[in-house]
mmCIF file of C-alpha atoms (C1' of nucleotides) in Angstrom:
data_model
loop_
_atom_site.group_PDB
_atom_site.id
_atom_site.type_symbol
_atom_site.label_atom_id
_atom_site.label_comp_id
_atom_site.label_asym_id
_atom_site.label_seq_id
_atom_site.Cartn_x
_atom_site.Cartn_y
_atom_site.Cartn_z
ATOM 1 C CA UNK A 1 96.821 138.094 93.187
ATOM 2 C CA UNK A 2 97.923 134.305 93.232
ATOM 3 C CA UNK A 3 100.881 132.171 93.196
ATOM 4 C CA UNK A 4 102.254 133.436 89.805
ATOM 5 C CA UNK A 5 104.882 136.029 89.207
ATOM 6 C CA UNK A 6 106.174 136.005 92.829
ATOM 7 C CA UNK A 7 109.347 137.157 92.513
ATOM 8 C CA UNK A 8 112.266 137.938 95.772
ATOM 9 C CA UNK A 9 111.931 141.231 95.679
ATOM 10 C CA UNK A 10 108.200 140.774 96.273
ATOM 11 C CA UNK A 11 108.858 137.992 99.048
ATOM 12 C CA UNK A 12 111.437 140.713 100.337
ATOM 13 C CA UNK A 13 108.407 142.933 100.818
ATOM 14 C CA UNK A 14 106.155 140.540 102.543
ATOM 15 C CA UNK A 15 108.368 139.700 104.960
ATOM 16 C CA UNK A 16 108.867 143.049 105.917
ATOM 17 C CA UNK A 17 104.944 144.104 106.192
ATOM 18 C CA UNK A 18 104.795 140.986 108.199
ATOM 19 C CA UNK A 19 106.958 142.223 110.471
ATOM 20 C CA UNK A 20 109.513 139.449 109.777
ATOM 21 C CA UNK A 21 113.432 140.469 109.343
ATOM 22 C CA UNK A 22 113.707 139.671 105.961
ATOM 23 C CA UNK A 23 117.213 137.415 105.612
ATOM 24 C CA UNK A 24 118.581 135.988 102.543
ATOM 25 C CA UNK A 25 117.685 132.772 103.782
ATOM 26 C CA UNK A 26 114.218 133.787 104.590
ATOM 27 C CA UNK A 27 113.741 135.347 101.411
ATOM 28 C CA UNK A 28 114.702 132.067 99.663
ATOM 29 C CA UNK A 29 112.651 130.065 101.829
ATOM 30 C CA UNK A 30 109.564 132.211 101.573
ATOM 31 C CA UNK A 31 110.228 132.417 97.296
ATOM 32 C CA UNK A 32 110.509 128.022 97.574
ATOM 33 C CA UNK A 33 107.159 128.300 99.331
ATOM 34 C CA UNK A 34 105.050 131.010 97.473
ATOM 35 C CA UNK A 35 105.912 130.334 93.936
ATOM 36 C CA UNK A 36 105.084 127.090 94.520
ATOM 37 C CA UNK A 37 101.179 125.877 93.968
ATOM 38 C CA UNK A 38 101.760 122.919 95.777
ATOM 39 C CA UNK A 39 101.399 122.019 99.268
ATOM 40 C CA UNK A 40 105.060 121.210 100.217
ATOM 41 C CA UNK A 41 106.452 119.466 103.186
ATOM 42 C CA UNK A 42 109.596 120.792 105.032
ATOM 43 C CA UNK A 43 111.831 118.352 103.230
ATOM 44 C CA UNK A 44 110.515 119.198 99.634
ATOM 45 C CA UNK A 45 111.298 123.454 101.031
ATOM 46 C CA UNK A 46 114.693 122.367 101.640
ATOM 47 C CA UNK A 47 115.448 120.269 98.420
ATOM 48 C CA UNK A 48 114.086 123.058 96.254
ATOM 49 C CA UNK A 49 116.132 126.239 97.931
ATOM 50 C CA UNK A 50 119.134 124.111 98.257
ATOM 51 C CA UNK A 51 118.615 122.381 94.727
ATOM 52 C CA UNK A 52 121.631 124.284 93.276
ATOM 53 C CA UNK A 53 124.164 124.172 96.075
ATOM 54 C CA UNK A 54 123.584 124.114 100.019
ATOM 55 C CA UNK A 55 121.884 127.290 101.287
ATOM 56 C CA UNK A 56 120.004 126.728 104.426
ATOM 57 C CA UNK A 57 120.094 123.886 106.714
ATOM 58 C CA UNK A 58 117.131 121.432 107.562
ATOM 59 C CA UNK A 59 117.298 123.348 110.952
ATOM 60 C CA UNK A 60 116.863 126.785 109.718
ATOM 61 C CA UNK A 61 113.859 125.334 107.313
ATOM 62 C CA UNK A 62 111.918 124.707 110.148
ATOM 63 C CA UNK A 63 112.726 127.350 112.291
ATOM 64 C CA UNK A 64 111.529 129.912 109.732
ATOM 65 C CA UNK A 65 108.521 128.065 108.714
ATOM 66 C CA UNK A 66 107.054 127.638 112.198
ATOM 67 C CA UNK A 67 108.331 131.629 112.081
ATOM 68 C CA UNK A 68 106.503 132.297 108.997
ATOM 69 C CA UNK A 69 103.187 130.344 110.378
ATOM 70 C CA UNK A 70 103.157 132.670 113.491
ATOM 71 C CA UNK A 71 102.906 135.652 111.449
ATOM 72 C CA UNK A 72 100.296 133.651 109.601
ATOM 73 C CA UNK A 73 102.055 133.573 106.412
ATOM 74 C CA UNK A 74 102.144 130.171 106.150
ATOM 75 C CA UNK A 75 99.230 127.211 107.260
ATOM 76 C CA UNK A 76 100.117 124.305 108.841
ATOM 77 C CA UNK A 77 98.299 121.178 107.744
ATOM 78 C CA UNK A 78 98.771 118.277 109.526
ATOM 79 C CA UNK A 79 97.681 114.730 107.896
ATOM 80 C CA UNK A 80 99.615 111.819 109.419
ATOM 81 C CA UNK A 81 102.273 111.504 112.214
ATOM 82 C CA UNK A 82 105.678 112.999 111.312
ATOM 83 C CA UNK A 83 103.862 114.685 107.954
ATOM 84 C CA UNK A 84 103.333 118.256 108.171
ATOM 85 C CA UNK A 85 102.249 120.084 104.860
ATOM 86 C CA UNK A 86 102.888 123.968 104.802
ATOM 87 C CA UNK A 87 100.110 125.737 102.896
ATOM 88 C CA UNK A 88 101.289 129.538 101.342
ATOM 89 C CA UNK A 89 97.028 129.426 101.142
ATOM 90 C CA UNK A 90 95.903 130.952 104.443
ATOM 91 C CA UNK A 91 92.505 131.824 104.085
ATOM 92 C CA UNK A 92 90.050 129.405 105.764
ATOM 93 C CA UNK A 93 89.379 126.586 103.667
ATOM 94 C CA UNK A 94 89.622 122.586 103.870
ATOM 95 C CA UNK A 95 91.453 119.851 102.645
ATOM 96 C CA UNK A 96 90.889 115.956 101.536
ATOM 97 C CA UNK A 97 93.902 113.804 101.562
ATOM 98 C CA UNK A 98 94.661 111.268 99.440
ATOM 99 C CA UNK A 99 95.493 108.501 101.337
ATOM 100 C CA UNK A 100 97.086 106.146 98.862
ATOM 101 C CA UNK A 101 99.027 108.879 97.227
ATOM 102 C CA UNK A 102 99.545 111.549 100.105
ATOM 103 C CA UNK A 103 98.542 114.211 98.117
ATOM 104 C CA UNK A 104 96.686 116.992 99.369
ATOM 105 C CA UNK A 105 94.112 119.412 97.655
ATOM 106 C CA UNK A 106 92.038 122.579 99.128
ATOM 107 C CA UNK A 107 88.538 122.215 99.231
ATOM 108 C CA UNK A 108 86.895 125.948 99.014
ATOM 109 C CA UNK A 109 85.475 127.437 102.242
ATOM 110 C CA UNK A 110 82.309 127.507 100.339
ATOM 111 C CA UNK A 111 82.327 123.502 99.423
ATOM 112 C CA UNK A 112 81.888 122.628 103.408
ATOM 113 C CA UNK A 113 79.759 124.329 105.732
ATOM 114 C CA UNK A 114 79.825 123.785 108.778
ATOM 115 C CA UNK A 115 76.312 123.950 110.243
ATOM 116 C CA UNK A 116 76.201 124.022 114.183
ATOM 117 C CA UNK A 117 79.285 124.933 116.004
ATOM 118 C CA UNK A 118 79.428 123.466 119.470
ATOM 119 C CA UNK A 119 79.098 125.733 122.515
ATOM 120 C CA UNK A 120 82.758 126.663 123.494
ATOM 121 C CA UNK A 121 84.181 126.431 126.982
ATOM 122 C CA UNK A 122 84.461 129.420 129.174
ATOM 123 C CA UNK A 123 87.512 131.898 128.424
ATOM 124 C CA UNK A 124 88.444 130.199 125.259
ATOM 125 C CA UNK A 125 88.536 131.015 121.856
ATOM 126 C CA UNK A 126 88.961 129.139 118.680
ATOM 127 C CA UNK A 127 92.100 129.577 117.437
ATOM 128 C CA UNK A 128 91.717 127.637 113.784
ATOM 129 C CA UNK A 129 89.047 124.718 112.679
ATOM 130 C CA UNK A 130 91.001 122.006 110.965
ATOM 131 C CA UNK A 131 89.040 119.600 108.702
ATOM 132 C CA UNK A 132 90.726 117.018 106.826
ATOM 133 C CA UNK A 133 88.637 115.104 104.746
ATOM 134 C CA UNK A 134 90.432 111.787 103.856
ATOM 135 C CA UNK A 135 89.656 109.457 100.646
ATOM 136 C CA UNK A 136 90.512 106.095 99.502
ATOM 137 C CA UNK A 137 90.406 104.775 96.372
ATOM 138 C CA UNK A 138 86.819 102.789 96.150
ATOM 139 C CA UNK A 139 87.472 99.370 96.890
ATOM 140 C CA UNK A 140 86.351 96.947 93.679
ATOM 141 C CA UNK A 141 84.794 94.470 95.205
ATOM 142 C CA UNK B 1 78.694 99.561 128.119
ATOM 143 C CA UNK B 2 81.902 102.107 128.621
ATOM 144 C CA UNK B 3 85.191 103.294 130.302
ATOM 145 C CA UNK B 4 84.601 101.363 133.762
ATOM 146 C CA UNK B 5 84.535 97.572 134.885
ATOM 147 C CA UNK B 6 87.087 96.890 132.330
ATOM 148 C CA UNK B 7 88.861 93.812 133.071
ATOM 149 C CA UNK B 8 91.940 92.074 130.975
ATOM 150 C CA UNK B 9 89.873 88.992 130.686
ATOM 151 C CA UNK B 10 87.070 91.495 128.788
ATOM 152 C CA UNK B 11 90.108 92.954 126.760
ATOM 153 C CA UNK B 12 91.045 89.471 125.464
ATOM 154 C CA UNK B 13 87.464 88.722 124.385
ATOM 155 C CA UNK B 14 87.179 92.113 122.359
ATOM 156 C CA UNK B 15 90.272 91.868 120.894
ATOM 157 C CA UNK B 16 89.157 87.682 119.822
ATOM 158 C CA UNK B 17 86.103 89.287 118.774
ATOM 159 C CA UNK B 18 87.996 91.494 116.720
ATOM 160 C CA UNK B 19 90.549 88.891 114.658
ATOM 161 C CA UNK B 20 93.328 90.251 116.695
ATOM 162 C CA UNK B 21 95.312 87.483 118.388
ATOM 163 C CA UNK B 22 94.945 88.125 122.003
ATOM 164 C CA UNK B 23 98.810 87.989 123.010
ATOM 165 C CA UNK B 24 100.307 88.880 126.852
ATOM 166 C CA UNK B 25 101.484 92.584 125.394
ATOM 167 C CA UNK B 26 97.931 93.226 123.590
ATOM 168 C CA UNK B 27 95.811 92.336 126.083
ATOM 169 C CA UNK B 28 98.325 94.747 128.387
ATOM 170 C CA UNK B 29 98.773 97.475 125.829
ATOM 171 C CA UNK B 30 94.435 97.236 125.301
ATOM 172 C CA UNK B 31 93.934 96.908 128.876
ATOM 173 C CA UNK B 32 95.848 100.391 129.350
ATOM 174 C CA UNK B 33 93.567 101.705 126.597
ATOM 175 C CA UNK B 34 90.322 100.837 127.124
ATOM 176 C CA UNK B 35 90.166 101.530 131.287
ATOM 177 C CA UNK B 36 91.729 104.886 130.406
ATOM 178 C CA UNK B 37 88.762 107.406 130.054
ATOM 179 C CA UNK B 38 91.245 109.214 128.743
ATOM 180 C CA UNK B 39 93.212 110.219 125.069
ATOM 181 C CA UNK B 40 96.710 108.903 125.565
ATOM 182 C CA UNK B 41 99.929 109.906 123.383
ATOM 183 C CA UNK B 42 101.813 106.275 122.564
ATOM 184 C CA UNK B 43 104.417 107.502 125.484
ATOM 185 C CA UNK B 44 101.651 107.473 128.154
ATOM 186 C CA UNK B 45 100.644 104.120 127.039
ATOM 187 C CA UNK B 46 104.003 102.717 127.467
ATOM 188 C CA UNK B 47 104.443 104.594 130.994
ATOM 189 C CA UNK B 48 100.946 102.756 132.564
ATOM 190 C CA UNK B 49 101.819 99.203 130.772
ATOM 191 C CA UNK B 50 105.390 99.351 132.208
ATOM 192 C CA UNK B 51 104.504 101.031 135.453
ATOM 193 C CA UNK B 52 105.525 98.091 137.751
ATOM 194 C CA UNK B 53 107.935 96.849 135.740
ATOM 195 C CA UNK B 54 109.068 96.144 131.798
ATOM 196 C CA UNK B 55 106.047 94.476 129.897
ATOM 197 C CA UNK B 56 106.532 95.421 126.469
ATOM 198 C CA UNK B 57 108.856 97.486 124.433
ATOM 199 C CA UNK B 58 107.997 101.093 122.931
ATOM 200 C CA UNK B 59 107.853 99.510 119.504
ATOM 201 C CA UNK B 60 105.625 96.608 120.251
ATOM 202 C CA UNK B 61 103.064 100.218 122.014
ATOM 203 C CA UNK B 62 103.782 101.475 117.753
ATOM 204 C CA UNK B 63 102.835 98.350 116.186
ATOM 205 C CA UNK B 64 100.442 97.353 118.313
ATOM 206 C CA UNK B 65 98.385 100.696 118.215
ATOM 207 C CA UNK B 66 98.773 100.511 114.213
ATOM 208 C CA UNK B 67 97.364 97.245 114.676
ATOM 209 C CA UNK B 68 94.412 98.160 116.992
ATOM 210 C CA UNK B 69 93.723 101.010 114.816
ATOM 211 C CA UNK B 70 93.294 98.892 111.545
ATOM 212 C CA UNK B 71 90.886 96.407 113.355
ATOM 213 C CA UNK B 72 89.143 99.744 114.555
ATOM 214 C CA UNK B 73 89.650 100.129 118.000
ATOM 215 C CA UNK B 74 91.436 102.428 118.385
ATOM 216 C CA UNK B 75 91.260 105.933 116.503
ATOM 217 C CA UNK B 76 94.385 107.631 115.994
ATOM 218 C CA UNK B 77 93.533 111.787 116.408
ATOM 219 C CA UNK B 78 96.681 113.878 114.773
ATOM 220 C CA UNK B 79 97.324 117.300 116.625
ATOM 221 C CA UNK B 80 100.484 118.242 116.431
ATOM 222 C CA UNK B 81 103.506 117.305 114.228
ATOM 223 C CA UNK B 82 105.010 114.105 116.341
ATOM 224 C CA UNK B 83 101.834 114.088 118.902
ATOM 225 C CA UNK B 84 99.062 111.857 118.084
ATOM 226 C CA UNK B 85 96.566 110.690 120.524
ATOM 227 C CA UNK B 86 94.939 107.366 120.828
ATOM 228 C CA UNK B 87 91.180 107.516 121.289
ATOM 229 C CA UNK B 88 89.396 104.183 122.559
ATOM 230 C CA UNK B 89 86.069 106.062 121.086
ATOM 231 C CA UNK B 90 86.005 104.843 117.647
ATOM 232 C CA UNK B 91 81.939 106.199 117.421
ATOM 233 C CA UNK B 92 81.967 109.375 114.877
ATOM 234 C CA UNK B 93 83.036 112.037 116.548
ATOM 235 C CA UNK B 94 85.152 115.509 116.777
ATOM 236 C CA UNK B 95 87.691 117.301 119.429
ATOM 237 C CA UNK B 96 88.418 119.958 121.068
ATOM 238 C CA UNK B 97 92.151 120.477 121.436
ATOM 239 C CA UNK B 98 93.543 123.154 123.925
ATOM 240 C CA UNK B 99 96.548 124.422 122.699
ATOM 241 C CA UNK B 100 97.907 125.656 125.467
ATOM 242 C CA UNK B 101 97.541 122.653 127.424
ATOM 243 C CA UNK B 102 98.166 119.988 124.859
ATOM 244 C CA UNK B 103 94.640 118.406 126.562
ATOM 245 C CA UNK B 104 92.233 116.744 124.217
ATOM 246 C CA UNK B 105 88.414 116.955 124.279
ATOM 247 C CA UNK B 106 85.297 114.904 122.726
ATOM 248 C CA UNK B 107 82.832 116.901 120.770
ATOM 249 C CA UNK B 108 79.818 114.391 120.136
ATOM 250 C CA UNK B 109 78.943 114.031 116.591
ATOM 251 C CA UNK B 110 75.459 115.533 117.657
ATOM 252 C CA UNK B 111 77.133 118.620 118.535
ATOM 253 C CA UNK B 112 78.944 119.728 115.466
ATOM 254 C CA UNK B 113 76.786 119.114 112.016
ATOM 255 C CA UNK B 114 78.544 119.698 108.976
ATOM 256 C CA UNK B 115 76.284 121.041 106.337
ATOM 257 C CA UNK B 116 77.103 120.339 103.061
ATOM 258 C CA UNK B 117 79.562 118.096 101.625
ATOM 259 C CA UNK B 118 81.442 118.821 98.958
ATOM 260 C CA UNK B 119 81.310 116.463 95.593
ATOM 261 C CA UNK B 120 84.503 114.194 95.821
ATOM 262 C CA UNK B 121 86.289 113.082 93.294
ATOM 263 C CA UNK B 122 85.813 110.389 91.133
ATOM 264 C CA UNK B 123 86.420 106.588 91.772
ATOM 265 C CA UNK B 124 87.091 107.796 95.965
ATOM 266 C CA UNK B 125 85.114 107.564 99.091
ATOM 267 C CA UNK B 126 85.633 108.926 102.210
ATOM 268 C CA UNK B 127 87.589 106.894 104.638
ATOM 269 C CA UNK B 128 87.612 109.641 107.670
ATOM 270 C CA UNK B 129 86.745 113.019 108.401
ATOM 271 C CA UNK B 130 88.566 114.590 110.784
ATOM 272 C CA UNK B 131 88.137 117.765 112.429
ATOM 273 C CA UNK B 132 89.795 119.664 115.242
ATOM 274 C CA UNK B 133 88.799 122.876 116.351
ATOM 275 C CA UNK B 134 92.131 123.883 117.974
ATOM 276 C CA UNK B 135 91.351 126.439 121.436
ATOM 277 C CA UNK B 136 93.077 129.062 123.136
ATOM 278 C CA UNK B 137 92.658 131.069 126.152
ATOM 279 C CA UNK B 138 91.030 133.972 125.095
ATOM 280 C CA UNK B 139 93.042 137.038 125.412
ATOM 281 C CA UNK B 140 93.196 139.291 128.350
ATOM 282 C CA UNK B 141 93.081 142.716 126.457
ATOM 283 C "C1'" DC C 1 110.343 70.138 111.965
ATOM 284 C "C1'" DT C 2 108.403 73.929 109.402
ATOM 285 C "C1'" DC C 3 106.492 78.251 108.845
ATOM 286 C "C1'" DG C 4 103.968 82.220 109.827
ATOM 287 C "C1'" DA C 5 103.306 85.437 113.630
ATOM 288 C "C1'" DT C 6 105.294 88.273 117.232
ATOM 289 C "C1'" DG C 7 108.129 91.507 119.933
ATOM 290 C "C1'" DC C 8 111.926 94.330 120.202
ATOM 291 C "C1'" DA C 9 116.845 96.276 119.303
ATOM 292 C "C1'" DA C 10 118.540 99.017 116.323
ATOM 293 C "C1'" DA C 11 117.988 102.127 112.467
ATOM 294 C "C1'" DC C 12 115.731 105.918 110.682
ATOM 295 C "C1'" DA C 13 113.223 110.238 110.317
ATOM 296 C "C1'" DA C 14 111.270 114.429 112.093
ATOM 297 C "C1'" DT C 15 111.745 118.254 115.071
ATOM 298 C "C1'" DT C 16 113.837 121.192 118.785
ATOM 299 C "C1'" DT C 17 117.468 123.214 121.451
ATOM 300 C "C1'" DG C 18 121.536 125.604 122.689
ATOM 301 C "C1'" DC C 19 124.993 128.146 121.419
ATOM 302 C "C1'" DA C 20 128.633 130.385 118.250
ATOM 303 C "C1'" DG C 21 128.991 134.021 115.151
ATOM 304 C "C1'" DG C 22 127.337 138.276 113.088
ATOM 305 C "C1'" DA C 23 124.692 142.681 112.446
ATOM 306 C "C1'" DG C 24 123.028 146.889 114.368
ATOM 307 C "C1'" DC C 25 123.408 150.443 117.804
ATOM 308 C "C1'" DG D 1 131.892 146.863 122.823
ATOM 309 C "C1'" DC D 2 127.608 145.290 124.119
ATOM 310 C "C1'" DT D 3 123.352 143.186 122.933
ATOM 311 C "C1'" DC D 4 120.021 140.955 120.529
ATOM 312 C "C1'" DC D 5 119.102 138.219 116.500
ATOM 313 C "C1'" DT D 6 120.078 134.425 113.394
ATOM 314 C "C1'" DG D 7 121.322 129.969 111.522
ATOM 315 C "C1'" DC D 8 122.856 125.533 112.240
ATOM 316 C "C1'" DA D 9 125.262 121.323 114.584
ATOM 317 C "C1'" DA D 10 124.026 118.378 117.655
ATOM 318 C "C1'" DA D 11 120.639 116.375 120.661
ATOM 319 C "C1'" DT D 12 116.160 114.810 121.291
ATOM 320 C "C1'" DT D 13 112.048 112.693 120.309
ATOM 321 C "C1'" DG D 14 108.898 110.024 117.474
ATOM 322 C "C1'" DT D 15 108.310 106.083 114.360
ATOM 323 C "C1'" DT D 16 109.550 102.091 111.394
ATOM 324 C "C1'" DT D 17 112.155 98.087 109.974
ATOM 325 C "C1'" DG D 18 114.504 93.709 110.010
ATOM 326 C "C1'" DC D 19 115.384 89.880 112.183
ATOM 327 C "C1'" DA D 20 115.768 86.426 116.075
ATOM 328 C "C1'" DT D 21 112.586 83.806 118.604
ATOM 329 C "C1'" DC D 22 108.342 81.586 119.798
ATOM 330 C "C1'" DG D 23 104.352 78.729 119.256
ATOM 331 C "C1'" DA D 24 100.888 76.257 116.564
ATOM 332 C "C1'" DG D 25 100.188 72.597 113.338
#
DNA sequence: CTCGATGCAAACAATTTGCAGGAGC
DNA sequence: GCTCCTGCAAATTGTTTGCATCGAG
């Protein structure tokens, strides 16, 4: 199952095993985000829901996607200050950036291991393991 | 050579030594940076520089970070969306980030290997790998 | 005197908060 | 009718830009 023939109803449903109330607003934000391949930032969410005519307000965009990331339907991917990608891909995996274009791409769980893991502090657990690989394109000298 | 016996006479030298030109505000703003053993937000930068009384602005603390980072001094470590940290450690490393405290930890490089790389893309080369392993308290079931 | 470098006020952008209105009981 | 939930206007916070000023040649 992938990021083809998502429809509302199906969002609908999501929502609702996830234990989120599933409004019309959240519906539409949650279609904007899973039919979509891409990673998207909050601005892109808005411009595509509210591409038509105005449906939900910058506000409510990020409200329901920090929402949406608590029931860990959505993974937050930050890359640069005041640039927050939301990810509709949240199994564990890893990401380069493209520094010169800001694009970002998944790199497979499987294409990085991570060989020893520290020793953790007392009482803690790890909560996620964010690796951002960044690139530049290769100077010619 | 580390965090103590700094002295703003020191700063101006590494800053020389770096092709930055060693104004009032830098050798303030590095000053700040460098005797910090600390990570510290752009905020708590301004707050130490402008303790006694006004020294620099909050945008000459922006610019003049971007600046330090470019000359690699500084390394700028991305937590949150509109939180970045400035690290005077600019020797590969990783962090630790508590998120319930917001507090920011070193994790030497010797401590966290990664195994295998993935291939990158043509015509690209890495220009920073960052990775945060993000810790909470563990639960009290 | 000229010109590039510098610092900062003001503009801009990203995110959060507080509260008015609405849905369910 | 009361209460909790929801969405958004407005406030807040974080960051960048454009320009007046300074200092070196």
């Amino acid at each position: 199952m992938n990021n083809n023939d998502w429809n509302k109803q199906r969002v609908l449903e999501v929502l609702r095993d996830a234990g989120v109330n599933p409004t019309s607003q959240r519906v539409e934000i949650g279609y904007a985000l899973f039919s979509s391949c891409a990673h998207l930032s909050a601005e892109e969410i808005m411009q595509r829901v509210n591409a038509d005519y105005p449906v939900v307000s910058k506000a409510t965009v990020y409200n329901t996607l920090g929402l949406f990331a608590g029931h860990a339907l959505v993974r937050e991917v930050i890359v640069e200050p005041g640039k927050v990608f939301y990810d509709p891909n949240v199994s564990p995996h890893h990401h380069f950036y493209y520094v010169d274009s800001g694009d970002l791409v998944d790199i497979p769980a499987s294409s990085l291991q991570i060989g020893t893991l520290p020793d953790l502090p007392p009482e803690t657990e790890v909560e996620k393991v964010e690796v951002v690989i960044r690139l530049r394109q290769r100077a010619t000298h």
